[in-house]
Amino acid sequence: MCLVEIPAQLAAELTAHLQDTKSVVKEFVYCLLIRGGDMAPTLYYLPPSPPCRSILLLAKLLDLELDLKVINILEGEQMKPEFVELNPQHCVPTMNDDGLVLWESRAILAYMAAAFGKDDSLYPKDIRIRALVDQRLMFDLGTLYQRMAEYYFPTMFMGAPFDESKKAKLSEALGWFDAILKGRNYAAADQFTIADLTLLVTLSQIDAFGFDLLPYARIKQWYRRCKNYLEPYDYEDINGSQALVLAQMLRSKIEECSCLYAQDRNSTAAQTSSEVVLNASMARHAKNGCYLIFIVGTKEEIVTFRFKIVQLRPHNVDA
């Protein structure tokens, strides 16, 4: 609790003089003046992760300082005892705000907007409007983001072939979202909300992956509108550039897998079975919680592989 009430104008002037001050001192004074003595919330995150990007964007919108700690899940840092004690599910993003530990990005978004918003515009208090915001958050979590993950992540993380049925499911979800936007400038309210934020991050990743958005006119208009709204808040640095990082990972995996081939061994046995070799990337992700069942067959002297994903994504990546 802050012992002295400091006028907002004076606080702003004092904060402006801290630009050349050591970061530790700057953080202390920031917490004293702006947050009444409370330390900045700690965010455990990985920059390219779409759910993490949504948290960073909202922090910019709220002008909220975060104590950022990178957790490299590809190196297994999420399994360190101190992090597992903090979050038994050991996933990112995870936020610790003075002992309140939250994971699941959309829950974090709702908390941040309610706790640190200057007003309720990002997460309206009106019960009917908030219900729409919550519904859109769940639509992103359970449908749009999920279907993007089901289509792209098996290829990006494990080199599985693209599944056209999953592509059709993603197209279906985009069609539903396009219908939701009929007669609306934003997803849930008359203004930009956290529903738009999480949907925008998902849509930007779908776009970066190269999915054709041409059939979805309302989505394209909404997409442009939301990007323009967030442009002053480091949108490209936080989200746009990191979406391209994942897109490059996908392209690299496609190129890597295109070099894999097998030749017919001119024997009856080769027609019914073939040796499967997991590359280093596949083995690493299997170890982290992505398990594969390989169904192998041969046709026209080319060994074909079908992959059944038992667990879609590493269990340490939040949705």
PDB file of C-alpha atoms in Angstrom:
ATOM      1  CA  MET A   1       0.000   0.000   0.000  1.00  0.00           C
ATOM      2  CA  CYS A   2       1.311   3.435  -0.917  1.00  0.00           C
ATOM      3  CA  LEU A   3       1.768   5.605   2.232  1.00  0.00           C
ATOM      4  CA  VAL A   4       1.549   8.928   0.394  1.00  0.00           C
ATOM      5  CA  GLU A   5      -1.053   9.853  -2.195  1.00  0.00           C
ATOM      6  CA  ILE A   6       0.785  11.503  -5.108  1.00  0.00           C
ATOM      7  CA  PRO A   7      -1.124  13.579  -7.690  1.00  0.00           C
ATOM      8  CA  ALA A   8      -1.254  11.982 -11.126  1.00  0.00           C
ATOM      9  CA  GLN A   9       0.504  14.920 -12.815  1.00  0.00           C
ATOM     10  CA  LEU A  10       3.408  14.789 -10.364  1.00  0.00           C
ATOM     11  CA  ALA A  11       3.655  11.025 -10.743  1.00  0.00           C
ATOM     12  CA  ALA A  12       3.841  11.406 -14.516  1.00  0.00           C
ATOM     13  CA  GLU A  13       6.583  14.042 -14.250  1.00  0.00           C
ATOM     14  CA  LEU A  14       8.633  11.932 -11.853  1.00  0.00           C
ATOM     15  CA  THR A  15       8.242   8.873 -14.061  1.00  0.00           C
ATOM     16  CA  ALA A  16       9.446  10.866 -17.077  1.00  0.00           C
ATOM     17  CA  HIS A  17      12.727  11.588 -15.271  1.00  0.00           C
ATOM     18  CA  LEU A  18      13.433   7.873 -14.816  1.00  0.00           C
ATOM     19  CA  GLN A  19      14.354   7.091 -18.403  1.00  0.00           C
ATOM     20  CA  ASP A  20      18.099   6.989 -17.693  1.00  0.00           C
ATOM     21  CA  THR A  21      17.775   5.395 -14.277  1.00  0.00           C
ATOM     22  CA  LYS A  22      18.862   1.843 -13.540  1.00  0.00           C
ATOM     23  CA  SER A  23      16.072  -0.621 -14.216  1.00  0.00           C
ATOM     24  CA  VAL A  24      15.815  -1.844 -10.609  1.00  0.00           C
ATOM     25  CA  VAL A  25      15.368   1.692  -9.291  1.00  0.00           C
ATOM     26  CA  LYS A  26      12.987   2.529 -12.117  1.00  0.00           C
ATOM     27  CA  GLU A  27      10.839  -0.509 -11.318  1.00  0.00           C
ATOM     28  CA  PHE A  28      10.738   0.369  -7.617  1.00  0.00           C
ATOM     29  CA  VAL A  29       9.648   3.956  -8.248  1.00  0.00           C
ATOM     30  CA  TYR A  30       7.147   2.821 -10.886  1.00  0.00           C
ATOM     31  CA  CYS A  31       5.566   0.408  -8.408  1.00  0.00           C
ATOM     32  CA  LEU A  32       5.463   3.063  -5.699  1.00  0.00           C
ATOM     33  CA  LEU A  33       3.913   5.774  -7.856  1.00  0.00           C
ATOM     34  CA  ILE A  34       1.692   3.871 -10.244  1.00  0.00           C
ATOM     35  CA  ARG A  35       0.744   0.639  -8.459  1.00  0.00           C
ATOM     36  CA  GLY A  36       0.630   1.840  -4.872  1.00  0.00           C
ATOM     37  CA  GLY A  37       3.775  -0.066  -3.924  1.00  0.00           C
ATOM     38  CA  ASP A  38       2.844  -3.387  -5.533  1.00  0.00           C
ATOM     39  CA  MET A  39       5.513  -5.039  -7.651  1.00  0.00           C
ATOM     40  CA  ALA A  40       4.850  -5.638 -11.328  1.00  0.00           C
ATOM     41  CA  PRO A  41       3.163  -8.951 -12.197  1.00  0.00           C
ATOM     42  CA  THR A  42       5.569 -11.624 -13.394  1.00  0.00           C
ATOM     43  CA  LEU A  43       4.847 -13.218 -16.757  1.00  0.00           C
ATOM     44  CA  TYR A  44       6.487 -16.520 -17.684  1.00  0.00           C
ATOM     45  CA  TYR A  45       6.305 -16.737 -21.442  1.00  0.00           C
ATOM     46  CA  LEU A  46       7.808 -17.684 -24.791  1.00  0.00           C
ATOM     47  CA  PRO A  47       7.788 -14.802 -27.330  1.00  0.00           C
ATOM     48  CA  PRO A  48       6.517 -16.687 -30.429  1.00  0.00           C
ATOM     49  CA  SER A  49       3.644 -18.353 -28.552  1.00  0.00           C
ATOM     50  CA  PRO A  50       0.305 -16.873 -29.733  1.00  0.00           C
ATOM     51  CA  PRO A  51      -1.268 -17.025 -26.242  1.00  0.00           C
ATOM     52  CA  CYS A  52       1.786 -15.261 -24.801  1.00  0.00           C
ATOM     53  CA  ARG A  53       1.619 -12.617 -27.510  1.00  0.00           C
ATOM     54  CA  SER A  54      -1.955 -11.768 -26.546  1.00  0.00           C
ATOM     55  CA  ILE A  55      -0.862 -11.113 -22.950  1.00  0.00           C
ATOM     56  CA  LEU A  56       1.984  -8.850 -24.070  1.00  0.00           C
ATOM     57  CA  LEU A  57      -0.318  -6.858 -26.346  1.00  0.00           C
ATOM     58  CA  LEU A  58      -2.846  -6.316 -23.570  1.00  0.00           C
ATOM     59  CA  ALA A  59      -0.086  -5.171 -21.217  1.00  0.00           C
ATOM     60  CA  LYS A  60       0.861  -2.551 -23.810  1.00  0.00           C
ATOM     61  CA  LEU A  61      -2.759  -1.464 -24.134  1.00  0.00           C
ATOM     62  CA  LEU A  62      -3.037  -1.118 -20.357  1.00  0.00           C
ATOM     63  CA  ASP A  63       0.379   0.542 -20.014  1.00  0.00           C
ATOM     64  CA  LEU A  64       1.151  -2.204 -17.514  1.00  0.00           C
ATOM     65  CA  GLU A  65       4.740  -3.062 -16.655  1.00  0.00           C
ATOM     66  CA  LEU A  66       5.471  -6.791 -16.507  1.00  0.00           C
ATOM     67  CA  ASP A  67       8.426  -8.645 -15.047  1.00  0.00           C
ATOM     68  CA  LEU A  68       9.147 -10.869 -18.055  1.00  0.00           C
ATOM     69  CA  LYS A  69      10.763 -14.277 -17.642  1.00  0.00           C
ATOM     70  CA  VAL A  70      11.327 -16.408 -20.746  1.00  0.00           C
ATOM     71  CA  ILE A  71      10.596 -20.122 -20.342  1.00  0.00           C
ATOM     72  CA  ASN A  72      12.132 -22.092 -23.208  1.00  0.00           C
ATOM     73  CA  ILE A  73       9.816 -25.087 -23.415  1.00  0.00           C
ATOM     74  CA  LEU A  74      11.882 -26.630 -26.234  1.00  0.00           C
ATOM     75  CA  GLU A  75      14.755 -26.917 -23.767  1.00  0.00           C
ATOM     76  CA  GLY A  76      12.511 -28.279 -21.021  1.00  0.00           C
ATOM     77  CA  GLU A  77      12.794 -25.248 -18.731  1.00  0.00           C
ATOM     78  CA  GLN A  78       9.115 -25.589 -17.825  1.00  0.00           C
ATOM     79  CA  MET A  79       9.985 -28.813 -15.966  1.00  0.00           C
ATOM     80  CA  LYS A  80      12.279 -27.119 -13.453  1.00  0.00           C
ATOM     81  CA  PRO A  81      11.031 -27.840  -9.912  1.00  0.00           C
ATOM     82  CA  GLU A  82      10.508 -24.184  -9.042  1.00  0.00           C
ATOM     83  CA  PHE A  83       8.267 -23.648 -12.074  1.00  0.00           C
ATOM     84  CA  VAL A  84       6.311 -26.883 -11.559  1.00  0.00           C
ATOM     85  CA  GLU A  85       5.713 -25.818  -7.965  1.00  0.00           C
ATOM     86  CA  LEU A  86       4.332 -22.523  -9.251  1.00  0.00           C
ATOM     87  CA  ASN A  87       2.239 -24.129 -12.006  1.00  0.00           C
ATOM     88  CA  PRO A  88       1.730 -27.912 -11.766  1.00  0.00           C
ATOM     89  CA  GLN A  89       0.522 -27.903 -15.390  1.00  0.00           C
ATOM     90  CA  HIS A  90       3.896 -26.347 -16.331  1.00  0.00           C
ATOM     91  CA  CYS A  91       2.595 -24.373 -19.313  1.00  0.00           C
ATOM     92  CA  VAL A  92       3.050 -20.861 -20.652  1.00  0.00           C
ATOM     93  CA  PRO A  93       1.862 -18.196 -20.341  1.00  0.00           C
ATOM     94  CA  THR A  94       1.751 -18.175 -16.559  1.00  0.00           C
ATOM     95  CA  MET A  95       1.273 -14.998 -14.526  1.00  0.00           C
ATOM     96  CA  ASN A  96       2.094 -14.404 -10.876  1.00  0.00           C
ATOM     97  CA  ASP A  97       0.605 -11.201  -9.502  1.00  0.00           C
ATOM     98  CA  ASP A  98       1.559 -10.908  -5.849  1.00  0.00           C
ATOM     99  CA  GLY A  99       0.809 -14.570  -5.164  1.00  0.00           C
ATOM    100  CA  LEU A 100      -2.159 -14.930  -7.501  1.00  0.00           C
ATOM    101  CA  VAL A 101      -0.927 -17.472 -10.050  1.00  0.00           C
ATOM    102  CA  LEU A 102      -2.895 -17.831 -13.274  1.00  0.00           C
ATOM    103  CA  TRP A 103      -2.437 -19.789 -16.469  1.00  0.00           C
ATOM    104  CA  GLU A 104      -4.676 -20.207 -19.522  1.00  0.00           C
ATOM    105  CA  SER A 105      -4.187 -17.052 -21.554  1.00  0.00           C
ATOM    106  CA  ARG A 106      -7.830 -16.007 -21.845  1.00  0.00           C
ATOM    107  CA  ALA A 107      -8.294 -16.182 -18.080  1.00  0.00           C
ATOM    108  CA  ILE A 108      -5.210 -13.992 -17.724  1.00  0.00           C
ATOM    109  CA  LEU A 109      -6.607 -11.516 -20.264  1.00  0.00           C
ATOM    110  CA  ALA A 110      -9.880 -11.222 -18.337  1.00  0.00           C
ATOM    111  CA  TYR A 111      -8.037 -10.717 -15.049  1.00  0.00           C
ATOM    112  CA  MET A 112      -5.688  -8.091 -16.459  1.00  0.00           C
ATOM    113  CA  ALA A 113      -8.498  -6.100 -18.085  1.00  0.00           C
ATOM    114  CA  ALA A 114     -10.585  -6.153 -14.897  1.00  0.00           C
ATOM    115  CA  ALA A 115      -7.708  -5.476 -12.505  1.00  0.00           C
ATOM    116  CA  PHE A 116      -5.653  -2.928 -14.429  1.00  0.00           C
ATOM    117  CA  GLY A 117      -8.012  -1.340 -16.957  1.00  0.00           C
ATOM    118  CA  LYS A 118      -8.619   2.372 -16.565  1.00  0.00           C
ATOM    119  CA  ASP A 119     -12.250   1.647 -17.461  1.00  0.00           C
ATOM    120  CA  ASP A 120     -14.290  -1.377 -18.474  1.00  0.00           C
ATOM    121  CA  SER A 121     -14.094  -0.893 -22.244  1.00  0.00           C
ATOM    122  CA  LEU A 122     -11.803  -3.886 -22.818  1.00  0.00           C
ATOM    123  CA  TYR A 123     -13.917  -6.188 -20.626  1.00  0.00           C
ATOM    124  CA  PRO A 124     -17.338  -4.539 -20.187  1.00  0.00           C
ATOM    125  CA  LYS A 125     -19.189  -4.882 -16.885  1.00  0.00           C
ATOM    126  CA  ASP A 126     -22.563  -4.919 -18.630  1.00  0.00           C
ATOM    127  CA  ILE A 127     -23.607  -8.526 -18.077  1.00  0.00           C
ATOM    128  CA  ARG A 128     -25.011  -9.072 -21.570  1.00  0.00           C
ATOM    129  CA  ILE A 129     -22.019  -7.574 -23.356  1.00  0.00           C
ATOM    130  CA  ARG A 130     -19.604  -9.444 -21.090  1.00  0.00           C
ATOM    131  CA  ALA A 131     -21.447 -12.666 -21.914  1.00  0.00           C
ATOM    132  CA  LEU A 132     -20.732 -12.041 -25.606  1.00  0.00           C
ATOM    133  CA  VAL A 133     -17.083 -11.272 -24.867  1.00  0.00           C
ATOM    134  CA  ASP A 134     -16.791 -14.497 -22.872  1.00  0.00           C
ATOM    135  CA  GLN A 135     -18.487 -16.484 -25.637  1.00  0.00           C
ATOM    136  CA  ARG A 136     -16.042 -15.129 -28.221  1.00  0.00           C
ATOM    137  CA  LEU A 137     -13.119 -15.964 -25.930  1.00  0.00           C
ATOM    138  CA  MET A 138     -14.396 -19.531 -25.698  1.00  0.00           C
ATOM    139  CA  PHE A 139     -14.996 -19.651 -29.461  1.00  0.00           C
ATOM    140  CA  ASP A 140     -11.351 -18.779 -29.984  1.00  0.00           C
ATOM    141  CA  LEU A 141     -10.143 -21.287 -27.385  1.00  0.00           C
ATOM    142  CA  GLY A 142     -12.290 -24.235 -28.364  1.00  0.00           C
ATOM    143  CA  THR A 143     -12.882 -23.692 -32.069  1.00  0.00           C
ATOM    144  CA  LEU A 144     -10.781 -21.227 -34.069  1.00  0.00           C
ATOM    145  CA  TYR A 145      -7.433 -21.607 -32.284  1.00  0.00           C
ATOM    146  CA  GLN A 146      -8.017 -25.314 -31.778  1.00  0.00           C
ATOM    147  CA  ARG A 147      -8.720 -25.949 -35.448  1.00  0.00           C
ATOM    148  CA  MET A 148      -5.702 -23.906 -36.489  1.00  0.00           C
ATOM    149  CA  ALA A 149      -3.599 -26.036 -34.133  1.00  0.00           C
ATOM    150  CA  GLU A 150      -5.083 -29.294 -35.399  1.00  0.00           C
ATOM    151  CA  TYR A 151      -4.289 -28.379 -38.998  1.00  0.00           C
ATOM    152  CA  TYR A 152      -0.834 -26.813 -38.677  1.00  0.00           C
ATOM    153  CA  PHE A 153       0.839 -28.037 -35.480  1.00  0.00           C
ATOM    154  CA  PRO A 154       1.242 -31.735 -36.404  1.00  0.00           C
ATOM    155  CA  THR A 155       3.219 -30.618 -39.458  1.00  0.00           C
ATOM    156  CA  MET A 156       5.137 -27.827 -37.730  1.00  0.00           C
ATOM    157  CA  PHE A 157       6.181 -29.812 -34.664  1.00  0.00           C
ATOM    158  CA  MET A 158       6.340 -33.379 -35.953  1.00  0.00           C
ATOM    159  CA  GLY A 159       6.508 -33.322 -39.730  1.00  0.00           C
ATOM    160  CA  ALA A 160       3.148 -34.994 -40.277  1.00  0.00           C
ATOM    161  CA  PRO A 161       1.481 -34.520 -43.678  1.00  0.00           C
ATOM    162  CA  PHE A 162      -1.238 -31.897 -43.924  1.00  0.00           C
ATOM    163  CA  ASP A 163      -4.701 -33.350 -43.323  1.00  0.00           C
ATOM    164  CA  GLU A 164      -7.228 -31.952 -45.810  1.00  0.00           C
ATOM    165  CA  SER A 165     -10.108 -32.801 -43.482  1.00  0.00           C
ATOM    166  CA  LYS A 166      -8.511 -30.562 -40.825  1.00  0.00           C
ATOM    167  CA  LYS A 167      -8.158 -27.807 -43.412  1.00  0.00           C
ATOM    168  CA  ALA A 168     -11.886 -28.080 -44.120  1.00  0.00           C
ATOM    169  CA  LYS A 169     -12.604 -27.821 -40.390  1.00  0.00           C
ATOM    170  CA  LEU A 170     -10.522 -24.647 -40.162  1.00  0.00           C
ATOM    171  CA  SER A 171     -12.368 -23.202 -43.155  1.00  0.00           C
ATOM    172  CA  GLU A 172     -15.643 -24.014 -41.420  1.00  0.00           C
ATOM    173  CA  ALA A 173     -14.545 -22.186 -38.260  1.00  0.00           C
ATOM    174  CA  LEU A 174     -13.495 -19.144 -40.279  1.00  0.00           C
ATOM    175  CA  GLY A 175     -16.902 -19.180 -41.943  1.00  0.00           C
ATOM    176  CA  TRP A 176     -18.570 -19.126 -38.547  1.00  0.00           C
ATOM    177  CA  PHE A 177     -16.393 -16.234 -37.428  1.00  0.00           C
ATOM    178  CA  ASP A 178     -17.213 -14.348 -40.618  1.00  0.00           C
ATOM    179  CA  ALA A 179     -20.915 -14.833 -39.840  1.00  0.00           C
ATOM    180  CA  ILE A 180     -20.410 -13.604 -36.262  1.00  0.00           C
ATOM    181  CA  LEU A 181     -19.020 -10.344 -37.658  1.00  0.00           C
ATOM    182  CA  LYS A 182     -22.116  -9.621 -39.763  1.00  0.00           C
ATOM    183  CA  GLY A 183     -23.236  -6.082 -38.930  1.00  0.00           C
ATOM    184  CA  ARG A 184     -20.369  -5.639 -36.451  1.00  0.00           C
ATOM    185  CA  ASN A 185     -17.164  -3.652 -36.443  1.00  0.00           C
ATOM    186  CA  TYR A 186     -15.814  -5.720 -33.562  1.00  0.00           C
ATOM    187  CA  ALA A 187     -16.349  -9.261 -32.347  1.00  0.00           C
ATOM    188  CA  ALA A 188     -18.470  -8.665 -29.243  1.00  0.00           C
ATOM    189  CA  ALA A 189     -19.087  -4.980 -28.523  1.00  0.00           C
ATOM    190  CA  ASP A 190     -19.174  -1.584 -30.176  1.00  0.00           C
ATOM    191  CA  GLN A 191     -15.500  -1.161 -29.310  1.00  0.00           C
ATOM    192  CA  PHE A 192     -12.330  -3.251 -29.245  1.00  0.00           C
ATOM    193  CA  THR A 193     -12.325  -5.798 -26.390  1.00  0.00           C
ATOM    194  CA  ILE A 194     -10.157  -8.664 -25.195  1.00  0.00           C
ATOM    195  CA  ALA A 195     -12.279 -10.914 -27.421  1.00  0.00           C
ATOM    196  CA  ASP A 196     -10.945  -9.066 -30.461  1.00  0.00           C
ATOM    197  CA  LEU A 197      -7.439  -9.289 -29.037  1.00  0.00           C
ATOM    198  CA  THR A 198      -7.272 -13.066 -28.702  1.00  0.00           C
ATOM    199  CA  LEU A 199      -9.100 -13.646 -31.987  1.00  0.00           C
ATOM    200  CA  LEU A 200      -6.754 -11.223 -33.735  1.00  0.00           C
ATOM    201  CA  VAL A 201      -3.661 -13.076 -32.528  1.00  0.00           C
ATOM    202  CA  THR A 202      -5.112 -16.372 -33.761  1.00  0.00           C
ATOM    203  CA  LEU A 203      -6.169 -14.894 -37.097  1.00  0.00           C
ATOM    204  CA  SER A 204      -2.773 -13.254 -37.601  1.00  0.00           C
ATOM    205  CA  GLN A 205      -1.109 -16.635 -37.130  1.00  0.00           C
ATOM    206  CA  ILE A 206      -3.472 -18.284 -39.606  1.00  0.00           C
ATOM    207  CA  ASP A 207      -2.639 -15.490 -42.046  1.00  0.00           C
ATOM    208  CA  ALA A 208       1.120 -15.860 -41.472  1.00  0.00           C
ATOM    209  CA  PHE A 209       0.844 -19.597 -42.126  1.00  0.00           C
ATOM    210  CA  GLY A 210      -0.525 -18.685 -45.558  1.00  0.00           C
ATOM    211  CA  PHE A 211      -4.165 -19.731 -45.254  1.00  0.00           C
ATOM    212  CA  ASP A 212      -6.384 -18.144 -47.918  1.00  0.00           C
ATOM    213  CA  LEU A 213      -8.563 -15.483 -46.259  1.00  0.00           C
ATOM    214  CA  LEU A 214     -10.016 -14.169 -49.518  1.00  0.00           C
ATOM    215  CA  PRO A 215     -13.440 -15.841 -49.038  1.00  0.00           C
ATOM    216  CA  TYR A 216     -13.975 -14.085 -45.694  1.00  0.00           C
ATOM    217  CA  ALA A 217     -14.659 -10.437 -46.507  1.00  0.00           C
ATOM    218  CA  ARG A 218     -15.920  -9.442 -43.058  1.00  0.00           C
ATOM    219  CA  ILE A 219     -12.934 -11.073 -41.373  1.00  0.00           C
ATOM    220  CA  LYS A 220     -10.538  -9.188 -43.642  1.00  0.00           C
ATOM    221  CA  GLN A 221     -12.176  -5.850 -42.798  1.00  0.00           C
ATOM    222  CA  TRP A 222     -12.183  -6.634 -39.077  1.00  0.00           C
ATOM    223  CA  TYR A 223      -8.567  -7.845 -39.288  1.00  0.00           C
ATOM    224  CA  ARG A 224      -7.428  -4.581 -40.860  1.00  0.00           C
ATOM    225  CA  ARG A 225      -9.421  -2.532 -38.341  1.00  0.00           C
ATOM    226  CA  CYS A 226      -7.950  -4.338 -35.336  1.00  0.00           C
ATOM    227  CA  LYS A 227      -4.380  -4.159 -36.621  1.00  0.00           C
ATOM    228  CA  ASN A 228      -4.762  -0.418 -37.161  1.00  0.00           C
ATOM    229  CA  TYR A 229      -6.109  -0.060 -33.625  1.00  0.00           C
ATOM    230  CA  LEU A 230      -3.108  -1.878 -32.144  1.00  0.00           C
ATOM    231  CA  GLU A 231      -0.436  -0.354 -34.371  1.00  0.00           C
ATOM    232  CA  PRO A 232       0.563   2.300 -31.758  1.00  0.00           C
ATOM    233  CA  TYR A 233       1.023  -0.468 -29.179  1.00  0.00           C
ATOM    234  CA  ASP A 234       4.002  -2.238 -30.776  1.00  0.00           C
ATOM    235  CA  TYR A 235       1.741  -4.623 -32.676  1.00  0.00           C
ATOM    236  CA  GLU A 236       4.362  -5.608 -35.247  1.00  0.00           C
ATOM    237  CA  ASP A 237       7.151  -6.190 -32.737  1.00  0.00           C
ATOM    238  CA  ILE A 238       5.009  -8.168 -30.311  1.00  0.00           C
ATOM    239  CA  ASN A 239       2.717 -10.047 -32.666  1.00  0.00           C
ATOM    240  CA  GLY A 240       3.362  -9.597 -36.372  1.00  0.00           C
ATOM    241  CA  SER A 241       7.046 -10.482 -36.345  1.00  0.00           C
ATOM    242  CA  GLN A 242       6.542 -13.416 -33.973  1.00  0.00           C
ATOM    243  CA  ALA A 243       3.765 -14.848 -36.138  1.00  0.00           C
ATOM    244  CA  LEU A 244       6.330 -14.936 -38.932  1.00  0.00           C
ATOM    245  CA  VAL A 245       8.742 -16.823 -36.659  1.00  0.00           C
ATOM    246  CA  LEU A 246       6.241 -19.676 -36.347  1.00  0.00           C
ATOM    247  CA  ALA A 247       5.490 -19.484 -40.067  1.00  0.00           C
ATOM    248  CA  GLN A 248       9.194 -19.939 -40.799  1.00  0.00           C
ATOM    249  CA  MET A 249       9.297 -22.918 -38.444  1.00  0.00           C
ATOM    250  CA  LEU A 250       6.466 -24.452 -40.457  1.00  0.00           C
ATOM    251  CA  ARG A 251       8.211 -23.813 -43.776  1.00  0.00           C
ATOM    252  CA  SER A 252      11.456 -25.274 -42.452  1.00  0.00           C
ATOM    253  CA  LYS A 253       9.705 -28.421 -41.293  1.00  0.00           C
ATOM    254  CA  ILE A 254       7.980 -28.813 -44.673  1.00  0.00           C
ATOM    255  CA  GLU A 255      11.332 -28.446 -46.454  1.00  0.00           C
ATOM    256  CA  GLU A 256      12.962 -30.914 -44.070  1.00  0.00           C
ATOM    257  CA  CYS A 257      10.259 -33.523 -44.575  1.00  0.00           C
ATOM    258  CA  SER A 258      10.242 -33.105 -48.347  1.00  0.00           C
ATOM    259  CA  CYS A 259      13.780 -34.524 -48.337  1.00  0.00           C
ATOM    260  CA  LEU A 260      12.661 -37.742 -46.662  1.00  0.00           C
ATOM    261  CA  TYR A 261      11.895 -40.639 -48.985  1.00  0.00           C
ATOM    262  CA  ALA A 262      11.991 -44.410 -49.047  1.00  0.00           C
ATOM    263  CA  GLN A 263      12.529 -46.833 -51.901  1.00  0.00           C
ATOM    264  CA  ASP A 264      10.804 -50.122 -52.448  1.00  0.00           C
ATOM    265  CA  ARG A 265      13.061 -53.025 -51.440  1.00  0.00           C
ATOM    266  CA  ASN A 266      11.706 -55.289 -54.192  1.00  0.00           C
ATOM    267  CA  SER A 267      10.508 -57.818 -51.687  1.00  0.00           C
ATOM    268  CA  THR A 268       7.154 -58.974 -50.416  1.00  0.00           C
ATOM    269  CA  ALA A 269       8.066 -57.983 -46.895  1.00  0.00           C
ATOM    270  CA  ALA A 270       8.730 -54.429 -47.988  1.00  0.00           C
ATOM    271  CA  GLN A 271       5.182 -54.208 -49.274  1.00  0.00           C
ATOM    272  CA  THR A 272       3.741 -54.742 -45.818  1.00  0.00           C
ATOM    273  CA  SER A 273       6.165 -53.067 -43.464  1.00  0.00           C
ATOM    274  CA  SER A 274       8.906 -50.485 -43.386  1.00  0.00           C
ATOM    275  CA  GLU A 275      11.303 -49.133 -40.824  1.00  0.00           C
ATOM    276  CA  VAL A 276      10.327 -45.794 -39.328  1.00  0.00           C
ATOM    277  CA  VAL A 277      13.082 -43.489 -38.131  1.00  0.00           C
ATOM    278  CA  LEU A 278      12.245 -40.569 -35.850  1.00  0.00           C
ATOM    279  CA  ASN A 279      14.397 -37.551 -36.524  1.00  0.00           C
ATOM    280  CA  ALA A 280      15.789 -35.527 -33.639  1.00  0.00           C
ATOM    281  CA  SER A 281      12.950 -33.019 -33.692  1.00  0.00           C
ATOM    282  CA  MET A 282      10.291 -35.719 -33.553  1.00  0.00           C
ATOM    283  CA  ALA A 283      12.084 -37.487 -30.721  1.00  0.00           C
ATOM    284  CA  ARG A 284      12.386 -34.297 -28.696  1.00  0.00           C
ATOM    285  CA  HIS A 285       8.708 -33.451 -29.002  1.00  0.00           C
ATOM    286  CA  ALA A 286       7.691 -37.029 -28.256  1.00  0.00           C
ATOM    287  CA  LYS A 287       9.711 -36.774 -25.068  1.00  0.00           C
ATOM    288  CA  ASN A 288       7.929 -33.541 -24.175  1.00  0.00           C
ATOM    289  CA  GLY A 289       4.510 -35.112 -24.483  1.00  0.00           C
ATOM    290  CA  CYS A 290       3.550 -35.507 -28.153  1.00  0.00           C
ATOM    291  CA  TYR A 291       3.067 -39.157 -28.923  1.00  0.00           C
ATOM    292  CA  LEU A 292       2.668 -40.580 -32.416  1.00  0.00           C
ATOM    293  CA  ILE A 293       1.288 -43.789 -33.823  1.00  0.00           C
ATOM    294  CA  PHE A 294       2.802 -44.525 -37.216  1.00  0.00           C
ATOM    295  CA  ILE A 295       0.680 -46.437 -39.728  1.00  0.00           C
ATOM    296  CA  VAL A 296       2.971 -47.462 -42.546  1.00  0.00           C
ATOM    297  CA  GLY A 297       2.109 -48.831 -45.968  1.00  0.00           C
ATOM    298  CA  THR A 298       3.521 -48.943 -49.474  1.00  0.00           C
ATOM    299  CA  LYS A 299       2.072 -48.057 -52.831  1.00  0.00           C
ATOM    300  CA  GLU A 300       3.710 -47.666 -56.238  1.00  0.00           C
ATOM    301  CA  GLU A 301       7.230 -48.122 -54.818  1.00  0.00           C
ATOM    302  CA  ILE A 302       6.832 -45.159 -52.446  1.00  0.00           C
ATOM    303  CA  VAL A 303       6.421 -45.699 -48.726  1.00  0.00           C
ATOM    304  CA  THR A 304       3.523 -43.600 -47.460  1.00  0.00           C
ATOM    305  CA  PHE A 305       3.087 -42.507 -43.888  1.00  0.00           C
ATOM    306  CA  ARG A 306      -0.049 -41.561 -41.996  1.00  0.00           C
ATOM    307  CA  PHE A 307       0.245 -40.055 -38.545  1.00  0.00           C
ATOM    308  CA  LYS A 308      -2.345 -40.310 -35.823  1.00  0.00           C
ATOM    309  CA  ILE A 309      -1.784 -37.660 -33.187  1.00  0.00           C
ATOM    310  CA  VAL A 310      -2.567 -39.124 -29.798  1.00  0.00           C
ATOM    311  CA  GLN A 311      -1.785 -35.891 -28.007  1.00  0.00           C
ATOM    312  CA  LEU A 312      -1.988 -32.937 -30.341  1.00  0.00           C
ATOM    313  CA  ARG A 313       0.434 -30.500 -28.807  1.00  0.00           C
ATOM    314  CA  PRO A 314       3.176 -30.440 -26.189  1.00  0.00           C
ATOM    315  CA  HIS A 315       1.469 -30.452 -22.811  1.00  0.00           C
ATOM    316  CA  ASN A 316       3.471 -27.421 -21.729  1.00  0.00           C
ATOM    317  CA  VAL A 317       2.032 -25.020 -24.317  1.00  0.00           C
ATOM    318  CA  ASP A 318      -1.057 -23.125 -23.257  1.00  0.00           C
ATOM    319  CA  ALA A 319      -3.951 -22.652 -25.639  1.00  0.00           C
TER     320      ALA A 319
END
